[in-house]
XYZ file of C-alpha atoms in Angstrom:
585
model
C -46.237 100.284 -16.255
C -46.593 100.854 -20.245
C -42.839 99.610 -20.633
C -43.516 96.510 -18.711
C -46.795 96.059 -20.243
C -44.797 96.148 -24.294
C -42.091 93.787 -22.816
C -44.507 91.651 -21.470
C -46.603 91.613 -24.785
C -42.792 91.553 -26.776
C -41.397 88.286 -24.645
C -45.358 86.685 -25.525
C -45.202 87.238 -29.166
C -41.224 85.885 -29.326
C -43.059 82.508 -27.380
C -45.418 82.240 -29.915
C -42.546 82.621 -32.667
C -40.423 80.270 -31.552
C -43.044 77.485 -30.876
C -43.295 77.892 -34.647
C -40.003 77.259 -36.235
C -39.369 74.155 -37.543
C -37.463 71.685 -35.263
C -34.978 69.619 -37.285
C -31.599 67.949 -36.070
C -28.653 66.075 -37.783
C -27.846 63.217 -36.746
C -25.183 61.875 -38.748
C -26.090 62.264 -42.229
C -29.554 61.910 -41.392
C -31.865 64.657 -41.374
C -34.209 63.990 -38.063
C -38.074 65.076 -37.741
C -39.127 64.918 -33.834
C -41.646 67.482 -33.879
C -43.934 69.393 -36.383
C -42.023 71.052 -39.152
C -43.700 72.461 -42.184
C -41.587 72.642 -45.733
C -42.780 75.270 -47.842
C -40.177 76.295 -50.571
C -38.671 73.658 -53.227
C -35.831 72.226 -52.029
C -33.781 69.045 -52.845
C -32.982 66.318 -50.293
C -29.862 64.009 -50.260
C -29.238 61.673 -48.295
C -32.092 60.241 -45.650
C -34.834 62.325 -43.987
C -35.857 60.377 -41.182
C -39.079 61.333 -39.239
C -39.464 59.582 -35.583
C -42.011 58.932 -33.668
C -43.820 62.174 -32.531
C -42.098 64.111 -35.430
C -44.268 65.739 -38.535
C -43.361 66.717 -41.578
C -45.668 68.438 -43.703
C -44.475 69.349 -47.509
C -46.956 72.319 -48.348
C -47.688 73.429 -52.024
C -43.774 72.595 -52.706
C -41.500 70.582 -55.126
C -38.813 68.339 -53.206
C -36.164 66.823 -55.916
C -34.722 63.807 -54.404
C -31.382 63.051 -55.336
C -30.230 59.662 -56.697
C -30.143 56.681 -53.386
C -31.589 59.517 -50.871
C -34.317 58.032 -48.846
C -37.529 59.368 -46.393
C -37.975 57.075 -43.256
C -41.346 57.082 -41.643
C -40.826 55.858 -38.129
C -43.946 54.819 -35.804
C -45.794 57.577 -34.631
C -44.443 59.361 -37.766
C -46.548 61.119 -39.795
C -45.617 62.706 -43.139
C -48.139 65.038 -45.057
C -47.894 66.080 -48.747
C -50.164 68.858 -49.025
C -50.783 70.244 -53.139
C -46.830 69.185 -53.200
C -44.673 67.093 -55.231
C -41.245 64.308 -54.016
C -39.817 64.034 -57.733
C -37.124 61.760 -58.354
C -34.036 63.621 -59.896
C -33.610 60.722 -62.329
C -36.622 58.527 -62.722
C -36.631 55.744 -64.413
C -36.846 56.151 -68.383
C -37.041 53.004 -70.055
C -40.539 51.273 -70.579
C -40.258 46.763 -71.228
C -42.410 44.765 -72.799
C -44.979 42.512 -70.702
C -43.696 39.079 -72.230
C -47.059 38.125 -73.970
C -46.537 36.831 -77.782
C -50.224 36.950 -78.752
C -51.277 39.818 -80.847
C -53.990 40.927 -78.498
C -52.028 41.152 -75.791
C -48.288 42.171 -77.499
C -46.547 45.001 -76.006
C -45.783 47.435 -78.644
C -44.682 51.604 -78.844
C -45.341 53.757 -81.485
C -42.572 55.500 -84.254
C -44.260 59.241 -84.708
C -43.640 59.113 -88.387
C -46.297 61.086 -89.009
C -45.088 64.708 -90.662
C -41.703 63.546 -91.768
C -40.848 64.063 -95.154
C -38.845 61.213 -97.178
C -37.190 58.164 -95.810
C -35.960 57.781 -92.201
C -34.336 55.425 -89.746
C -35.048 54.650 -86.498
C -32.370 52.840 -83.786
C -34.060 51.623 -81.084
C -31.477 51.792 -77.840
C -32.015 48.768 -75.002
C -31.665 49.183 -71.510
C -28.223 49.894 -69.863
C -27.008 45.823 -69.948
C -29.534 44.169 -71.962
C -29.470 42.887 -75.097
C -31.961 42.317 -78.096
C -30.295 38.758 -79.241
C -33.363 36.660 -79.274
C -35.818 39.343 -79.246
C -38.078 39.686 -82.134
C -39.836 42.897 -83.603
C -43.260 42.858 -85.641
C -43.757 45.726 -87.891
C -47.331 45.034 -89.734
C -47.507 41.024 -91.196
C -43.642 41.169 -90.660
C -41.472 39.647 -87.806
C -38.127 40.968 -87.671
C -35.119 39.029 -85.683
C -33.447 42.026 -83.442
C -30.557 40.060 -82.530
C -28.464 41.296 -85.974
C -28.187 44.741 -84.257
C -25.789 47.541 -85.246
C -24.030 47.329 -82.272
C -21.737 44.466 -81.611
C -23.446 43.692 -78.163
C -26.743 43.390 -79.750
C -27.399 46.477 -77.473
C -29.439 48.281 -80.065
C -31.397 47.746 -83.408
C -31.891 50.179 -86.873
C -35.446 49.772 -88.496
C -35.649 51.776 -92.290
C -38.689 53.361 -93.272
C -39.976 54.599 -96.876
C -41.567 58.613 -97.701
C -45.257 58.657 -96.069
C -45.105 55.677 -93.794
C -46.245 57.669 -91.358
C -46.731 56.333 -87.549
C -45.612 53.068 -87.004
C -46.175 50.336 -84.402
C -43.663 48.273 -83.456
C -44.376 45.311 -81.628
C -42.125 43.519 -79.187
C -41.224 39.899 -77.653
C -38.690 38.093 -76.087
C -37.148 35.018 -75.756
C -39.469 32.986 -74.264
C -41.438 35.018 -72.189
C -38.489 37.276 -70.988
C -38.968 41.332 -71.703
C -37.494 43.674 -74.413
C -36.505 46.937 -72.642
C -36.497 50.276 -75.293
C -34.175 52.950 -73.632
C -34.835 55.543 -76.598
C -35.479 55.504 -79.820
C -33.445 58.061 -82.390
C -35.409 58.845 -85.518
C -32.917 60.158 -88.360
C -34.167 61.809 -91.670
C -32.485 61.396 -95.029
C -32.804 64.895 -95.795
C -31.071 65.653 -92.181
C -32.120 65.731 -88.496
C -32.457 63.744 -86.000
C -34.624 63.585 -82.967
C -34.190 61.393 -79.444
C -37.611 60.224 -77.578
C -37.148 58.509 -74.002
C -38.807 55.189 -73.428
C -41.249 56.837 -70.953
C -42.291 59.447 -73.459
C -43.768 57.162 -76.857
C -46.849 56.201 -76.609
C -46.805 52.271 -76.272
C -49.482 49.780 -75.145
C -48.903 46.654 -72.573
C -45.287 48.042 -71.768
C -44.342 48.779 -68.296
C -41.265 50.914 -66.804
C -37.933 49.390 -66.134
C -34.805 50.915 -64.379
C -33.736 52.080 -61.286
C -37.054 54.413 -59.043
C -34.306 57.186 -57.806
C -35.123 57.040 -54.616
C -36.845 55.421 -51.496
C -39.908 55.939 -48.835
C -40.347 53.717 -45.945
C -43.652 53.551 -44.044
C -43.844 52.801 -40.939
C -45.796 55.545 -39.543
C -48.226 57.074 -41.619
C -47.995 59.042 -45.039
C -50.613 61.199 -46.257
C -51.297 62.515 -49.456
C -53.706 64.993 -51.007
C -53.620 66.914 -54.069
C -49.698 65.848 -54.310
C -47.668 63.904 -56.786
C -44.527 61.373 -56.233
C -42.797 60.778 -59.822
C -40.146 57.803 -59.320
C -39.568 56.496 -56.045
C -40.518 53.272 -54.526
C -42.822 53.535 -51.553
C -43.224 50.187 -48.963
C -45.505 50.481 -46.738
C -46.072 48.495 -43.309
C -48.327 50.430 -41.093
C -50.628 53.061 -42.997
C -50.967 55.139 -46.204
C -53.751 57.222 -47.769
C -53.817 59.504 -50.524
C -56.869 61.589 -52.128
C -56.707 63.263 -55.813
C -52.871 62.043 -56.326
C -50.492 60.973 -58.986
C -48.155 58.539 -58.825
C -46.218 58.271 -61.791
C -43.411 55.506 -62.073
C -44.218 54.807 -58.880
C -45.712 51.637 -58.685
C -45.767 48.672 -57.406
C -46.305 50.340 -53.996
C -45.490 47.091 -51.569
C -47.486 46.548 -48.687
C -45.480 44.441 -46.192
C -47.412 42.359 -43.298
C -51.291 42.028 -42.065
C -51.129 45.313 -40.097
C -50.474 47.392 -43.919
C -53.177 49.516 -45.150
C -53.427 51.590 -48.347
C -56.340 53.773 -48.679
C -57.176 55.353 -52.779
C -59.520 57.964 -52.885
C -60.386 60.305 -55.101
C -59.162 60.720 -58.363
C -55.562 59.428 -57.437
C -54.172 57.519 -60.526
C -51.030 55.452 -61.323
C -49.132 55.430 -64.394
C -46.059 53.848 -65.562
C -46.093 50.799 -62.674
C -42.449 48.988 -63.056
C -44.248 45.696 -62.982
C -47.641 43.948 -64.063
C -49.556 45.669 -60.889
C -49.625 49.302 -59.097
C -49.855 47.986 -55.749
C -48.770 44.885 -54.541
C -50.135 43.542 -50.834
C -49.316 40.854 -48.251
C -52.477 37.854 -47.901
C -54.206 39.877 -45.580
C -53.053 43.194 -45.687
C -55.699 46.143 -46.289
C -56.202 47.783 -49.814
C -59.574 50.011 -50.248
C -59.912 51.057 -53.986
C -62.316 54.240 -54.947
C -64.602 54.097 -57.481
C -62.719 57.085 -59.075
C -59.049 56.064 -58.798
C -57.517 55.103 -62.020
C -54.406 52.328 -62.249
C -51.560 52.446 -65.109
C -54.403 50.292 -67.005
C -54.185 47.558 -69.640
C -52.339 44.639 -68.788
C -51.060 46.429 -65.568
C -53.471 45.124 -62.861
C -54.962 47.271 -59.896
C -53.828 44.905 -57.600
C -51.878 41.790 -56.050
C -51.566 39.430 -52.959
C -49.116 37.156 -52.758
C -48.216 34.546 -50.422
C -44.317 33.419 -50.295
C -43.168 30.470 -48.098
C -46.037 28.969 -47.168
C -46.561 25.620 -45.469
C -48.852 23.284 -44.380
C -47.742 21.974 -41.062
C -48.797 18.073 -39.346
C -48.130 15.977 -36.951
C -46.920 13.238 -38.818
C -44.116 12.726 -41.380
C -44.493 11.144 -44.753
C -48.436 12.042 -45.284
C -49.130 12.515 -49.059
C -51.154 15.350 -49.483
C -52.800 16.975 -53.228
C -52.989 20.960 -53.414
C -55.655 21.836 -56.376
C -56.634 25.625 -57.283
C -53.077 27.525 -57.010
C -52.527 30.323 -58.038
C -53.743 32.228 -61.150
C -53.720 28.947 -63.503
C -55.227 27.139 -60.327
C -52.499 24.255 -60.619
C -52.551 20.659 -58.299
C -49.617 20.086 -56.857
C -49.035 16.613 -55.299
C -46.591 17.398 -51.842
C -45.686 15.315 -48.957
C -44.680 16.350 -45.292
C -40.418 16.094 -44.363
C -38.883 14.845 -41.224
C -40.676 17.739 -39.592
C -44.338 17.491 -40.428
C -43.901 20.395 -42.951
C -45.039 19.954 -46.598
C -44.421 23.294 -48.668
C -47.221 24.660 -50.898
C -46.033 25.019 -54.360
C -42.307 24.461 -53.115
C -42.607 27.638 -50.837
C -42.246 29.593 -54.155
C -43.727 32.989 -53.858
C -47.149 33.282 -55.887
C -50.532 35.340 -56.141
C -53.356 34.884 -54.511
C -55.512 38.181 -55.663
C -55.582 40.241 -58.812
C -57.716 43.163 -58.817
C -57.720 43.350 -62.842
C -57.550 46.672 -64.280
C -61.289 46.393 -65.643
C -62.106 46.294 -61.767
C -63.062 42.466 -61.546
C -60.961 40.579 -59.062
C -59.812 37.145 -58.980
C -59.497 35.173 -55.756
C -57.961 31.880 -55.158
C -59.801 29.176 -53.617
C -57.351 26.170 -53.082
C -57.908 23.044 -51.377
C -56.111 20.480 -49.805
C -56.635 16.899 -50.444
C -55.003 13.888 -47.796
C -53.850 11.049 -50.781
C -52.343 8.899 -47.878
C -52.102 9.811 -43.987
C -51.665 6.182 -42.386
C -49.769 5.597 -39.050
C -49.811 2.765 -36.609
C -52.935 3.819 -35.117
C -54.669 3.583 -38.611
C -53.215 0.777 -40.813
C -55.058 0.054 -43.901
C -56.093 -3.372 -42.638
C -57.730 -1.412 -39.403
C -60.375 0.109 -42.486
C -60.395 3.498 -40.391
C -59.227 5.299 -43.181
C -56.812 8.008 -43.795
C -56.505 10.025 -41.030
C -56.295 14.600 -41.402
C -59.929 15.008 -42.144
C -60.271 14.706 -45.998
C -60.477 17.802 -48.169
C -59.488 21.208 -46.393
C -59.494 24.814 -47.572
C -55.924 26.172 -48.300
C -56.197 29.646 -46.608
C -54.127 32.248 -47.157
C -51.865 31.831 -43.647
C -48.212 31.742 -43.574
C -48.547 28.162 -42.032
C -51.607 26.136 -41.810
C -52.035 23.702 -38.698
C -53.449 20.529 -39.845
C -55.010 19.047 -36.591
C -58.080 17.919 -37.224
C -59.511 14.585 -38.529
C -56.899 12.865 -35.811
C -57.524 10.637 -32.665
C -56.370 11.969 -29.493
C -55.929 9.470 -26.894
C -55.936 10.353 -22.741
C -55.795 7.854 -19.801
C -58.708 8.145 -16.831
C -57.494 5.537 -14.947
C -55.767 2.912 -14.382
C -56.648 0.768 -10.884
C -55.813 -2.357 -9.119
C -59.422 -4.057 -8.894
C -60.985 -5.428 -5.393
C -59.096 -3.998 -1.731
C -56.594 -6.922 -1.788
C -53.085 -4.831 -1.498
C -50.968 -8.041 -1.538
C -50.781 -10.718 -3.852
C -48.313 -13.865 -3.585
C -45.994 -13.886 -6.693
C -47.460 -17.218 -8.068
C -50.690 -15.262 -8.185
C -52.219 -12.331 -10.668
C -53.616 -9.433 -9.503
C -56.557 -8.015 -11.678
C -55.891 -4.295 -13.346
C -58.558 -1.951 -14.599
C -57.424 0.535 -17.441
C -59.739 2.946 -18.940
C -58.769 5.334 -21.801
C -61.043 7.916 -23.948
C -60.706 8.877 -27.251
C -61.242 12.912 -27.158
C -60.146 13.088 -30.996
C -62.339 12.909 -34.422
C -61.086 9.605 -35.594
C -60.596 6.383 -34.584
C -57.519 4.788 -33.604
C -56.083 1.119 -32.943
C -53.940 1.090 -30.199
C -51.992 -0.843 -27.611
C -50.165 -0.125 -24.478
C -47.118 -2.056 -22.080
C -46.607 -1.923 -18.462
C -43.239 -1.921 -16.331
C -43.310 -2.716 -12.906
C -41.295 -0.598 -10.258
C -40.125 -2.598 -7.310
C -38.779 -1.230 -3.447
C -36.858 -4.342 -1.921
C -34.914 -3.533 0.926
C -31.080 -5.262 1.511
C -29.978 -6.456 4.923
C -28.508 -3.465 5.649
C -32.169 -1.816 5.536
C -31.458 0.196 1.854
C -34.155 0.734 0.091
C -33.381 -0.112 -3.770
C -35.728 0.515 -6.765
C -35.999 -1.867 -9.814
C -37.471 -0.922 -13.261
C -38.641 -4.083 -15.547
C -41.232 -5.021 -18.097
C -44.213 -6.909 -16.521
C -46.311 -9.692 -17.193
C -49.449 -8.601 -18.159
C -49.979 -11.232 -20.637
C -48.498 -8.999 -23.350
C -49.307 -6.149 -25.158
C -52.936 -4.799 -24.052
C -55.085 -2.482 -26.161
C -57.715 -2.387 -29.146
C -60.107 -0.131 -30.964
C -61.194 3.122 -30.008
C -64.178 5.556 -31.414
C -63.565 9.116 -31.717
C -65.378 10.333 -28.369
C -65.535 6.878 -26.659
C -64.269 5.918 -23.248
C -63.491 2.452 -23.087
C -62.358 -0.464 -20.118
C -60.117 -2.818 -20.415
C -59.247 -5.486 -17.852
C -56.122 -8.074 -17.518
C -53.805 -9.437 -15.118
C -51.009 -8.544 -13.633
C -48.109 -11.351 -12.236
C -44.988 -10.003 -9.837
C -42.437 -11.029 -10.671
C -39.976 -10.589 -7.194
C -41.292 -9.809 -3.886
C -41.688 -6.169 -2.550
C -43.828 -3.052 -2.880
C -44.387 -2.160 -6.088
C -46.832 -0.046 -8.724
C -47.443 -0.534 -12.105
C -46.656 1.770 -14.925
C -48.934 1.345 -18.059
C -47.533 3.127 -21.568
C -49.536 3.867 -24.821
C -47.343 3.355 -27.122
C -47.464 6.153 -30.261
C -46.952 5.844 -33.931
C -43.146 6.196 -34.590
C -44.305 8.754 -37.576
C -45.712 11.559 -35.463
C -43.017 14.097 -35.031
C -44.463 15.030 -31.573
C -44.898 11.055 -29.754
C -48.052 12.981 -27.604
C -49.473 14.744 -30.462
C -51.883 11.833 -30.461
C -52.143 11.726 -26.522
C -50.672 8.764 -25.026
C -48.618 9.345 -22.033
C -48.685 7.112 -19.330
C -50.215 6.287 -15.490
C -49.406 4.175 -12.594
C -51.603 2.285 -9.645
C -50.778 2.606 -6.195
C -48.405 0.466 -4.245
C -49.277 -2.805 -3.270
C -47.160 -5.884 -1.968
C -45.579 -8.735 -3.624
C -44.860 -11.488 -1.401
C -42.761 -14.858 -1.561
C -45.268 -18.067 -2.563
C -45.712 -20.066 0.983
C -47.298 -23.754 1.669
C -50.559 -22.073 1.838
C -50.432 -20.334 -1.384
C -50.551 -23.724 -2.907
C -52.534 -26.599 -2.982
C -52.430 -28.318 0.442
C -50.663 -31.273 1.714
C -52.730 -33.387 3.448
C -55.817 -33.578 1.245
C -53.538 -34.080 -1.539
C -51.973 -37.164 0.580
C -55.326 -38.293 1.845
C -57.242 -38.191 -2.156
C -54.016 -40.685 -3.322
C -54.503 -42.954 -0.237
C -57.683 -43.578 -1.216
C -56.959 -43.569 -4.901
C -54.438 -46.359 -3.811
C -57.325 -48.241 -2.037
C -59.980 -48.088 -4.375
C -57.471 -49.440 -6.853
C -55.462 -52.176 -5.268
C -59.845 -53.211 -4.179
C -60.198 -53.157 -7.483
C -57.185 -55.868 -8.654
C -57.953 -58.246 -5.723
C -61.908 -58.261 -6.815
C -60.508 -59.229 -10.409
C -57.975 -61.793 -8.917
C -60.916 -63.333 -6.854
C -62.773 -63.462 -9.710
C -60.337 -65.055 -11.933
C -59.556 -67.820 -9.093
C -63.230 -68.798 -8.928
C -63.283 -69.320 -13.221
C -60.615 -71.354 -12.562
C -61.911 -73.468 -9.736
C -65.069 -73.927 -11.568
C -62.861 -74.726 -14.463
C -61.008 -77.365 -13.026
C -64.324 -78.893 -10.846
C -66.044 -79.739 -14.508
C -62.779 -80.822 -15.757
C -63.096 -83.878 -12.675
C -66.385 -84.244 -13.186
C -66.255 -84.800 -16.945
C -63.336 -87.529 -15.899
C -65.368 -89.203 -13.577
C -67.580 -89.371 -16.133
C-alpha cells in the first residue's frame, strides 16, 4: 500500500511537470507557439517566431537579441507578453536625419562636444550608407556652409575645422529643398593626436529623427502586451490590439496601426524616443489610439500622433459632376475634382495624407473638410429647368475610404399605369385614354419624360400566335415636372396601330450621365391586354344621314337659284311692260 501510494503521488507530480514545459515546434524555419510557453533566460532569435492562435508566449525579466531580418508573428488568438523584459535589435538603426525645415526655429541641428579639447580639431561628418551631402547646406553660428565640396569624391562625407576653446558646437542642417541630411557619425580628430567616433544616435541633436534599417519585425495580429519591458529597433504593425504600461520604445517608432479594428493602448510612463519619422505612432482614420497623461513621445517636432487616409474617393451616380474639396489636410487645401466614367472623383488625387496630428505639446489637430457640388446637371435638371444643381450642396468630407454621395437627388417610381373606363376594345381609328401616375420619393426635383411601345398577339391562318414590339402613338413623348415627395397623374391617348390583343409598355427614360440608368428610378410598367380591332362602317360616320343632309343641301340650294331666276324674270317683265308703255306714250 505505501509503494503504491509514492507511485501514485510520483506519476501525479511528473503530470504536473510536464503540463509545465514549454510547448514549441518547428515548422520549417519557423519557430511555432500553440500553447503557453514562458522564456526566461536571454536568448537570441533568428529567423521567425510565429505564435498561433491559442499559443502564448510570455518573455519574463529576459533580454531577446533579434538578429538582422528575423521576425515575431502574432497570429489571432495570439497573445505575446513582455514581462520586465527587453526584444533588442542586434543592429538598430544608428543614423539620426534632419526634419527638412530651413527656419531657424525649427532647423534640425546635433551638437560637436568640443567642450574639454585642447587646441584645434576637425570634425568629418559621415552620411548615411548611399546618400550624399551635394546640395545640403551646414550653418555653424551666422555662417552657412555648402556640404557638397566634401572630402570624399561621392560627396559622401564633409570635414568642418575648429580653433583652441571653441568648445561645443551646433551644427545645423538642411537639404535641398525640403529633402533630409542623414549624419552616420561624426569623427572628431585633435591636432595634438586622437581621435574619437560618436554614432548618429548618440549626439545630442534637436528636430532630427532616426534613419536606417529597424533590424527586425513584429506583426500584430493577436495581441501584444507590454509592461515594464523595452523594444530598441524593430518595427511593430499592429492590426488587432496592443497595450503597453511603463515601457520604452526606443527607435521604434512609427508603430503603424493598420485598419478600423487596430487599437494601441499607452499607459503609464511608456515613452518613445528616436521615432524614424515625424510621429511615434501612426493610425488608420478610425483606428483606436488612447494616450496617458504620463506617456512621453520622442518630443519636438516628432508628433504623438497621425491618421491618415490613402485612396480615398467620393463616389456618385453620375459622371462629369464638378465638385470643390476645401479643408485638406494639414494646410487645409481646396481642391477642385470631377467624377470619371465611373462616378468616382478622387480626393486629393487618392494621394495618401493626414487627417490627425496629436502634436507633441498634446494639442491635436483634426481635419474638417467639406465638399462643395460646382456643377451636377443631368437631363432631369437642365439649367433652363431652374431646379438647380442636383447632390445636395455642401457636404462633410468624412474620413471613409469611399463616401456615397446619394442625397440631394430625385428618385423616380411608377404606381400605375391604367387603361381608363371598362371599354377593353377600341377600333384602330380610335384612342383609348391611359392613366399614368409616378411619385417622386427623392429630395429634388426632376423634369422628366417617358415613351410607350405597344406589344401586339395576332394570330396567322395557321392559328400561331406571333408577338410584335413597336413604338406607339401616344402623341409623343409624355412627362413634366416633378416635386421631391409628389405623386403626380398624367393622362393621354393611346392609338393601335394593327389589330389584335395588345398592352402597353410605358418607359422613363434616364439621364444618359448616370452610371447606373435606375439610380434615379425609372423603370418601366405595362396595362393589361385589351383588343384592337379593324375600323368597320359603324366605326365611322354613317351613310345614310350623310346621303340624306346632301339631298337636302341639294334642295335647299337648287330652291334657292330658281327663287333668284323667278325673281330676275319678273324685273325683266316689268322692265319690258314700262318700256311699251313709255312707247305708247
Amino acid at each position: 500500500m505505501q509503494r503504491a501510494a509514492v507511485l501514485q503521488a510520483s506519476l501525479m507530480i511528473s503530470a504536473i511537470l510536464l503540463s509545465s514545459i514549454p510547448t514549441a515546434s518547428a515548422d520549417g524555419p519557423d519557430t511555432v507557439i500553440e500553447a503557453n510557453v514562458t522564456w526566461a533566460g536571454d536568448q537570441s532569435v533568428e529567423g521567425t517566431v510565429r505564435i498561433v492562435g491559442g499559443g502564448h508566449l510570455t518573455v519574463d525579466q529576459a533580454d531577446l537579441t533579434m538578429a538582422d531580418g528575423s521576425s515575431i508573428v502574432i497570429e489571432a488568438g495570439g497573445i505575446l507578453t513582455l514581462s520586465h523584459a527587453g526584444l533588442l535589435a542586434a543592429n538598430p538603426p544608428t543614423v539620426i536625419a534632419s526634419m527638412g525645415y530651413w527656419d531657424e526655429a525649427n532647423r534640425s541641428a546635433f551638437k560637436v562636444p568640443g567642450e574639454g579639447i585642447d587646441g584645434p580639431f576637425d570634425v568629418t561628418m559621415l552620411a548615411m550608407n548611399g546618400d550624399s551631402y551635394f546640395g545640403d547646406g551646414a550653418h555653424i553660428g551666422g555662417e552657412a556652409i555648402n556640404l557638397g565640396t566634401g572630402d570624399a569624391n561621392d560627396g559622401s562625407s564633409h570635414t568642418f575645422s575648429f580653433e583652441d576653446g571653441a568648445g561645443d558646437v551646433w551644427v545645423g542642417l538642411t537639404g535641398f529643398s525640403s529633402t533630409s541630411v542623414t549624419v552616420a557619425s561624426i569623427t572628431i580628430v585633435v591636432e595634438n593626436g586622437g581621435s574619437t567616433t560618436i554614432l548618429g544616435t548618440d549626439l545630442e541633436s534637436v528636430n532630427m529623427k532616426t534613419a536606417g534599417d529597424p533590424g527586425f519585425s513584429i506583426q500584430v495580429d493577436g495581441t501584444l502586451s507590454s509592461v515594464d519591458s523595452t523594444v530598441s529597433g524593430g518595427q511593430i504593425t499592429v492590426s488587432a490590439s496592443m497595450n503597453a504600461d511603463d515601457s520604452t520604445f526606443d527607435r521604434v517608432g512609427p508603430i503603424l496601426l493598420e485598419g478600423s479594428e487596430a487599437a494601441i493602448d499607452l499607459r503609464g510612463a511608456t515613452t518613445f524616443s528616436g521615432s524614424l519619422d515625424d510621429h511615434d505612432v501612426r493610425g488608420d482614420a478610425y483606428s483606436t489610439i488612447y494616450w496617458g497623461d504620463d506617456v512621453a513621445g520622442s518630443g519636438g517636432l516628432i508628433d504623438r500622433w497621425e491618421r491618415r487616409v490613402s485612396e480615398q474617393s467620393i463616389q456618385l451616380d453620375a459622371k462629369y459632376v464638378i465638385l470643390s474639396v476645401g479643408g485638406i489636410g494639414p494646410s487645409e487645401a481646396t481642391h477642385e475634382i470631377f467624377s470619371d466614367e465611373n462616378g468616382t472623383a478622387l480626393v486629393d488625387g487618392g494621394q495618401e495624407r493626414v487627417v490627425e496630428i496629436g502634436y507633441s505639446d498634446g494639442t491635436v489637430w483634426s481635419e474638417s473638410a467639406t465638399i462643395e457640388v460646382i456643377s451636377y446637371v443631368t437631363a432631369w435638371n437642365p439649367e433652363s429647368s431652374g431646379i438647380g444643381n442636383y447632390g445636395g450642396g455642401s457636404v462633410p468630407l468624412t474620413w471613409e475610404q469611399t463616401i456615397t454621395m446619394s442625397s440631394g437627388v430625385p428618385y423616380i417610381e411608377w404606381e400605375s399605369l391604367d387603361i381608363e373606363g371598362e371599354e377593353s376594345s377600341k377600333s384602330t381609328s380610335q384612342s383609348m385614354p391611359v392613366h399614368a401616375r409616378m411619385a417622386n420619393r427623392g429630395t429634388a426635383s426632376a423634369l422628366l419624360y417617358f415613351t410607350c411601345d405597344a406589344t401586339v398577339a395576332s394570330i396567322d391562318e395557321d392559328g400561331n400566335v406571333t408577338e410584335t414590339v413597336a413604338a406607339a402613338d401616344i402623341g409623343g413623348y409624355q412627362g413634366g415636372r416633378i416635386e421631391a415627395g409628389e405623386s403626380v397623374e398624367m393622362q393621354f391617348g393611346w392609338r393601335g396601330s394593327e389589330a389584335g390583343q395588345a398592352s402597353l409598355t410605358c418607359r422613363i427614360l434616364t439621364p444618359t450621365q448616370l452610371v447606373d440608368e435606375n439610380a434615379f428610378g425609372g423603370g418601366s410598367m405595362t396595362t393589361g391586354v385589351m383588343t384592337w380591332t379593324e375600323p368597320v362602317d359603324e366605326d365611322s360616320l354613317p351613310m345614310l344621314p350623310l346621303l340624306a343632309a346632301l339631298v337636302v343641301a341639294m334642295v335647299i340650294a337648287g330652291a334657292s337659284m330658281l327663287r333668284r331666276a323667278s325673281d330676275a324674270i319678273v324685273e325683266t317683265e316689268e322692265e319690258i311692260l314700262s318700256y311699251s308703255r313709255d312707247e305708247d306714250a
